[in-house]
Coordinates of N, CA, C and O in Angstrom, one line a residue:
X1 N 0.9 -1.6 0.5 CA -0.3 -0.6 0.2 C 0.9 1.1 0.3 O 1.9 1.7 0.4
X2 N 0.6 2.2 -0.6 CA 1.2 3.6 -0.8 C 0.7 4.3 0.4 O -0.5 4.6 0.3
X3 N 1.8 5.3 0.9 CA 1.3 5.7 1.8 C 1.9 7.4 0.9 O 1.9 8.0 0.2
X4 N 1.1 8.1 1.5 CA 0.4 9.6 0.4 C 1.8 10.6 1.7 O 2.5 10.0 2.1
X5 N 2.4 11.2 0.1 CA 3.6 11.9 0.6 C 3.3 12.5 1.9 O 2.6 13.1 2.3
X6 N 4.2 12.0 2.6 CA 5.2 12.9 3.8 C 4.6 12.6 4.8 O 4.9 12.4 6.5
X7 N 3.8 11.4 5.3 CA 4.2 10.3 5.9 C 4.4 9.1 6.0 O 5.4 8.9 5.1
X8 N 4.9 8.4 7.3 CA 6.0 7.7 7.7 C 5.6 6.7 7.9 O 4.1 6.4 8.1
X9 N 6.1 5.6 7.4 CA 5.8 3.7 7.6 C 5.4 3.5 9.1 O 7.0 4.6 9.4
X10 N 5.2 3.1 9.5 CA 5.3 3.4 11.1 C 6.7 2.2 10.9 O 7.2 1.1 9.8
X11 N 7.8 2.7 11.9 CA 8.6 1.7 12.6 C 8.9 0.5 13.2 O 7.9 1.0 14.5
X12 N 8.9 -0.5 13.3 CA 8.8 -1.5 14.6 C 10.2 -1.8 15.1 O 10.9 -1.5 15.1
X13 N 10.5 -2.3 16.6 CA 11.4 -2.9 17.5 C 10.0 -4.0 18.5 O 9.2 -4.3 18.9
X14 N 10.8 -3.9 19.3 CA 11.4 -4.2 20.8 C 11.0 -3.9 21.7 O 11.0 -3.6 23.3
X15 N 11.2 -1.9 21.7 CA 11.2 -1.2 22.7 C 9.7 -1.3 23.0 O 8.8 -1.1 22.2
X16 N 9.5 -0.7 24.3 CA 8.6 -0.3 25.4 C 8.9 1.8 25.5 O 9.4 1.2 26.4
X17 N 7.2 1.2 25.7 CA 7.7 2.9 26.6 C 6.6 3.6 27.3 O 4.7 3.2 26.3
X18 N 5.9 3.7 28.4 CA 5.1 3.7 29.7 C 4.7 5.1 30.0 O 5.9 5.1 30.8
X19 N 3.5 5.8 30.1 CA 3.5 6.6 31.1 C 2.4 7.8 31.3 O 1.6 6.9 31.3
X20 N 2.8 8.5 32.3 CA 1.0 9.8 32.6 C 1.2 11.2 31.9 O 2.7 10.7 32.0
X21 N 0.2 11.6 31.5 CA 0.2 12.8 31.0 C 0.0 13.5 32.1 O -1.3 13.0 32.5
X22 N 0.2 14.4 32.6 CA -0.4 15.0 33.7 C -0.6 17.1 34.0 O 0.6 17.9 33.1
X23 N -1.6 17.3 35.1 CA -1.8 18.8 34.7 C -0.9 18.6 35.6 O 0.1 18.6 36.6
X24 N -0.7 20.7 35.5 CA 1.0 21.3 35.8 C 0.4 20.7 38.0 O 1.5 20.9 38.2
X25 N -1.1 20.8 37.6 CA -0.8 20.8 39.3 C -1.1 19.2 39.9 O -1.4 19.1 41.0
X26 N -0.4 18.0 38.5 CA -0.5 16.8 39.2 C -1.7 16.0 38.9 O -1.1 14.8 39.1
X27 N -3.1 16.7 38.6 CA -3.9 15.8 37.8 C -3.9 15.1 36.8 O -3.2 15.8 36.0
X28 N -4.2 13.8 36.4 CA -4.1 13.3 35.5 C -5.0 13.8 34.0 O -6.3 14.9 34.0
X29 N -4.3 14.1 32.8 CA -4.9 14.9 31.5 C -5.9 13.0 31.0 O -5.3 12.2 30.1
X30 N -7.1 13.5 31.2 CA -7.5 11.9 30.5 C -7.6 12.5 28.7 O -8.0 13.5 28.8
X31 N -7.8 11.8 27.8 CA -8.1 11.7 26.6 C -6.4 12.8 25.7 O -7.1 13.5 24.9
X32 N -5.6 12.3 26.8 CA -4.5 13.9 25.8 C -4.4 12.8 24.6 O -3.9 11.5 25.1
X33 N -4.1 13.1 23.6 CA -2.6 12.5 22.6 C -1.8 12.3 22.8 O -1.3 13.2 23.5
X34 N -1.0 11.6 22.5 CA 0.4 11.1 23.2 C 0.7 10.3 21.7 O 0.3 9.6 21.3
X35 N 1.9 11.7 20.8 CA 2.1 10.5 19.8 C 4.0 10.5 19.7 O 4.4 10.9 20.7
X36 N 3.9 9.5 19.3 CA 5.5 9.2 19.4 C 6.4 9.4 17.8 O 5.9 8.8 17.1
X37 N 6.9 10.7 17.6 CA 7.1 10.8 16.6 C 8.2 10.6 15.7 O 9.4 9.8 16.5
X38 N 8.2 10.0 14.6 CA 9.1 9.1 14.0 C 8.9 7.9 14.1 O 9.8 7.1 13.4
X39 N 7.8 7.0 15.3 CA 7.8 5.6 15.1 C 6.5 5.1 14.7 O 5.8 4.1 14.5
X40 N 5.1 6.5 14.0 CA 4.0 6.1 14.0 C 3.3 5.5 15.4 O 2.0 5.0 14.6
X41 N 3.8 6.1 16.2 CA 2.7 5.0 17.0 C 2.0 6.4 18.6 O 2.3 7.2 18.3
X42 N 1.2 5.9 18.1 CA 0.2 6.8 19.6 C -0.2 6.4 20.2 O -0.7 5.4 20.1
X43 N -1.4 7.5 21.2 CA -2.0 6.6 21.9 C -3.0 7.9 22.9 O -2.6 9.0 22.7
X44 N -3.9 7.4 23.6 CA -4.2 8.0 24.1 C -4.7 7.6 25.7 O -5.0 6.6 25.6
X45 N -4.8 8.5 26.8 CA -4.6 9.0 27.7 C -5.7 8.2 28.8 O -6.6 8.6 28.1
X46 N -5.9 7.4 29.3 CA -6.7 7.0 30.0 C -7.3 7.7 31.4 O -6.6 8.8 31.1
X47 N -8.3 7.5 32.1 CA -8.7 8.3 34.0 C -7.9 8.9 34.6 O -8.0 9.9 35.2
X48 N -6.6 8.3 34.3 CA -5.4 8.4 35.7 C -4.2 9.3 34.1 O -3.2 9.6 34.9
X49 N -5.0 9.3 32.9 CA -3.6 10.3 32.5 C -3.0 8.9 32.1 O -1.9 9.4 31.2
X50 N -2.7 7.8 32.5 CA -1.8 6.8 31.9 C -2.1 6.2 30.1 O -3.1 6.4 29.3
X51 N -0.6 6.4 29.1 CA -0.7 5.6 28.2 C 0.6 4.6 28.3 O 1.4 4.1 29.4
X52 N 0.2 4.0 27.1 CA 1.4 2.3 26.9 C 1.9 2.8 25.2 O 0.7 2.3 25.1
X53 N 2.8 2.1 24.6 CA 3.2 2.1 23.4 C 3.9 1.2 23.3 O 5.3 0.8 24.5
X54 N 3.9 -0.3 22.9 CA 5.0 -0.8 22.1 C 5.3 -1.2 20.8 O 4.9 -0.7 20.1
X55 N 6.3 -1.9 20.5 CA 6.8 -2.7 18.8 C 7.2 -1.5 18.9 O 7.1 -1.8 17.4
X56 N 8.1 -0.2 19.7 CA 8.9 0.0 19.3 C 10.1 0.7 18.9 O 11.0 -0.7 19.0
X57 N 11.0 0.9 17.8 CA 12.0 0.7 17.5 C 13.1 1.6 18.3 O 12.2 2.6 19.0
X58 N 14.0 0.8 18.6 CA 15.0 1.8 19.5 C 15.9 3.2 19.1 O 15.6 3.2 18.1
X59 N 15.8 3.9 19.6 CA 16.3 4.7 19.4 C 16.1 6.2 20.2 O 15.2 6.4 21.1
X60 N 16.3 7.8 19.5 CA 15.9 8.8 20.4 C 14.9 9.6 19.3 O 15.0 9.7 18.5
X61 N 14.0 9.2 20.0 CA 12.6 10.3 19.8 C 11.9 11.1 20.2 O 12.2 11.9 21.4
X62 N 11.2 12.4 19.9 CA 10.2 13.4 19.8 C 9.2 12.4 20.9 O 7.9 12.2 19.5
X63 N 8.5 12.4 21.4 CA 7.4 12.8 22.6 C 6.6 13.8 22.5 O 7.3 14.7 23.2
X64 N 5.2 13.5 22.2 CA 4.1 15.1 22.3 C 3.4 14.6 22.6 O 2.0 13.9 22.6
X65 N 2.8 15.7 23.8 CA 1.7 14.8 24.5 C 0.5 15.9 23.4 O 0.9 18.1 24.0
X66 N -0.9 16.5 23.5 CA -1.6 17.4 23.4 C -3.2 16.7 24.2 O -3.5 15.9 23.9
X67 N -2.9 17.8 24.2 CA -5.1 17.7 24.7 C -5.9 19.4 25.1 O -4.8 20.3 24.3
X68 N -7.2 19.2 23.6 CA -7.6 20.8 24.2 C -7.2 21.4 24.8 O -7.6 21.1 26.3
X69 N -6.7 22.5 24.6 CA -6.6 23.9 25.3 C -5.8 24.3 25.9 O -5.9 24.6 27.0
X70 N -5.2 23.3 25.5 CA -3.6 23.3 26.4 C -1.8 23.1 25.2 O -2.7 22.7 24.1
X71 N -1.4 24.2 25.4 CA 0.2 24.2 24.0 C 0.1 22.8 24.4 O 0.8 22.0 25.4
X72 N 0.7 21.7 23.7 CA 1.3 20.9 23.2 C 2.6 20.8 23.8 O 3.1 21.7 23.6
X73 N 3.1 19.6 25.0 CA 4.1 18.9 25.7 C 5.4 18.5 24.3 O 4.3 17.1 23.8
X74 N 6.8 18.6 24.4 CA 7.4 17.8 23.5 C 8.4 17.7 24.6 O 9.4 18.2 24.9
X75 N 8.7 16.3 24.5 CA 9.6 16.1 25.4 C 11.0 14.8 24.6 O 10.3 13.9 23.6
X76 N 12.5 14.9 24.2 CA 12.1 13.4 23.7 C 13.0 12.3 24.9 O 12.5 12.5 26.1
X77 N 12.6 11.0 24.6 CA 12.5 10.0 25.0 C 14.2 9.2 24.3 O 13.9 8.4 22.4
X78 N 14.2 8.5 24.7 CA 15.4 7.0 24.9 C 15.0 5.7 24.8 O 14.3 5.9 25.8
X79 N 14.7 5.6 24.1 CA 14.3 3.9 23.6 C 14.9 2.5 23.4 O 16.4 3.2 22.4
X80 N 15.0 1.3 23.7 CA 16.4 0.2 23.9 C 15.2 -0.4 23.0 O 14.4 -0.6 24.0
X81 N 15.8 -1.2 22.6 CA 15.2 -2.6 22.2 C 15.1 -3.1 24.1 O 15.7 -3.6 24.7
X82 N 13.3 -4.6 23.8 CA 13.4 -5.4 25.1 C 13.8 -4.0 26.4 O 13.6 -4.9 27.2
X83 N 13.7 -3.2 26.0 CA 13.1 -2.7 27.7 C 11.5 -1.8 27.6 O 11.1 -1.4 26.5
X84 N 11.7 -0.9 28.8 CA 10.4 -0.6 29.0 C 10.5 1.1 29.0 O 11.1 0.9 30.4
X85 N 10.6 1.9 28.9 CA 11.4 3.5 29.5 C 10.0 3.9 29.7 O 8.7 3.4 29.8
X86 N 10.0 4.9 30.7 CA 8.7 6.0 31.4 C 8.6 7.3 30.9 O 10.2 7.2 31.0
X87 N 8.1 8.2 30.9 CA 7.9 9.1 30.7 C 6.9 9.9 31.2 O 5.6 9.4 30.9
X88 N 6.8 10.3 31.4 CA 5.6 11.8 32.2 C 5.6 12.5 31.4 O 6.4 13.6 31.5
X89 N 4.6 13.0 30.7 CA 4.5 14.7 30.3 C 4.0 15.4 31.9 O 2.6 15.2 32.0
X90 N 4.3 17.1 32.1 CA 3.0 17.6 32.6 C 3.3 18.6 31.4 O 3.8 19.6 31.2

């Protein structure tokens, strides 16, 4: 299948990433969209602000969390094969 121009095919691997999206006051952000740029992976946070991404390639990626009414937050994450990395985004 051909992808549209500018759309990256998902990259796969054995790394995993789990974490939470929190408001500045520490409250969990439900229904935030979390995107790992360059991997094709995304998730939406649950009621406790948690997200989990798996089958990820190893490397350094930019994690972005977006929620309506908030400025998108980005941070780098380092992924290693067969490991679970953790990242909390505020």
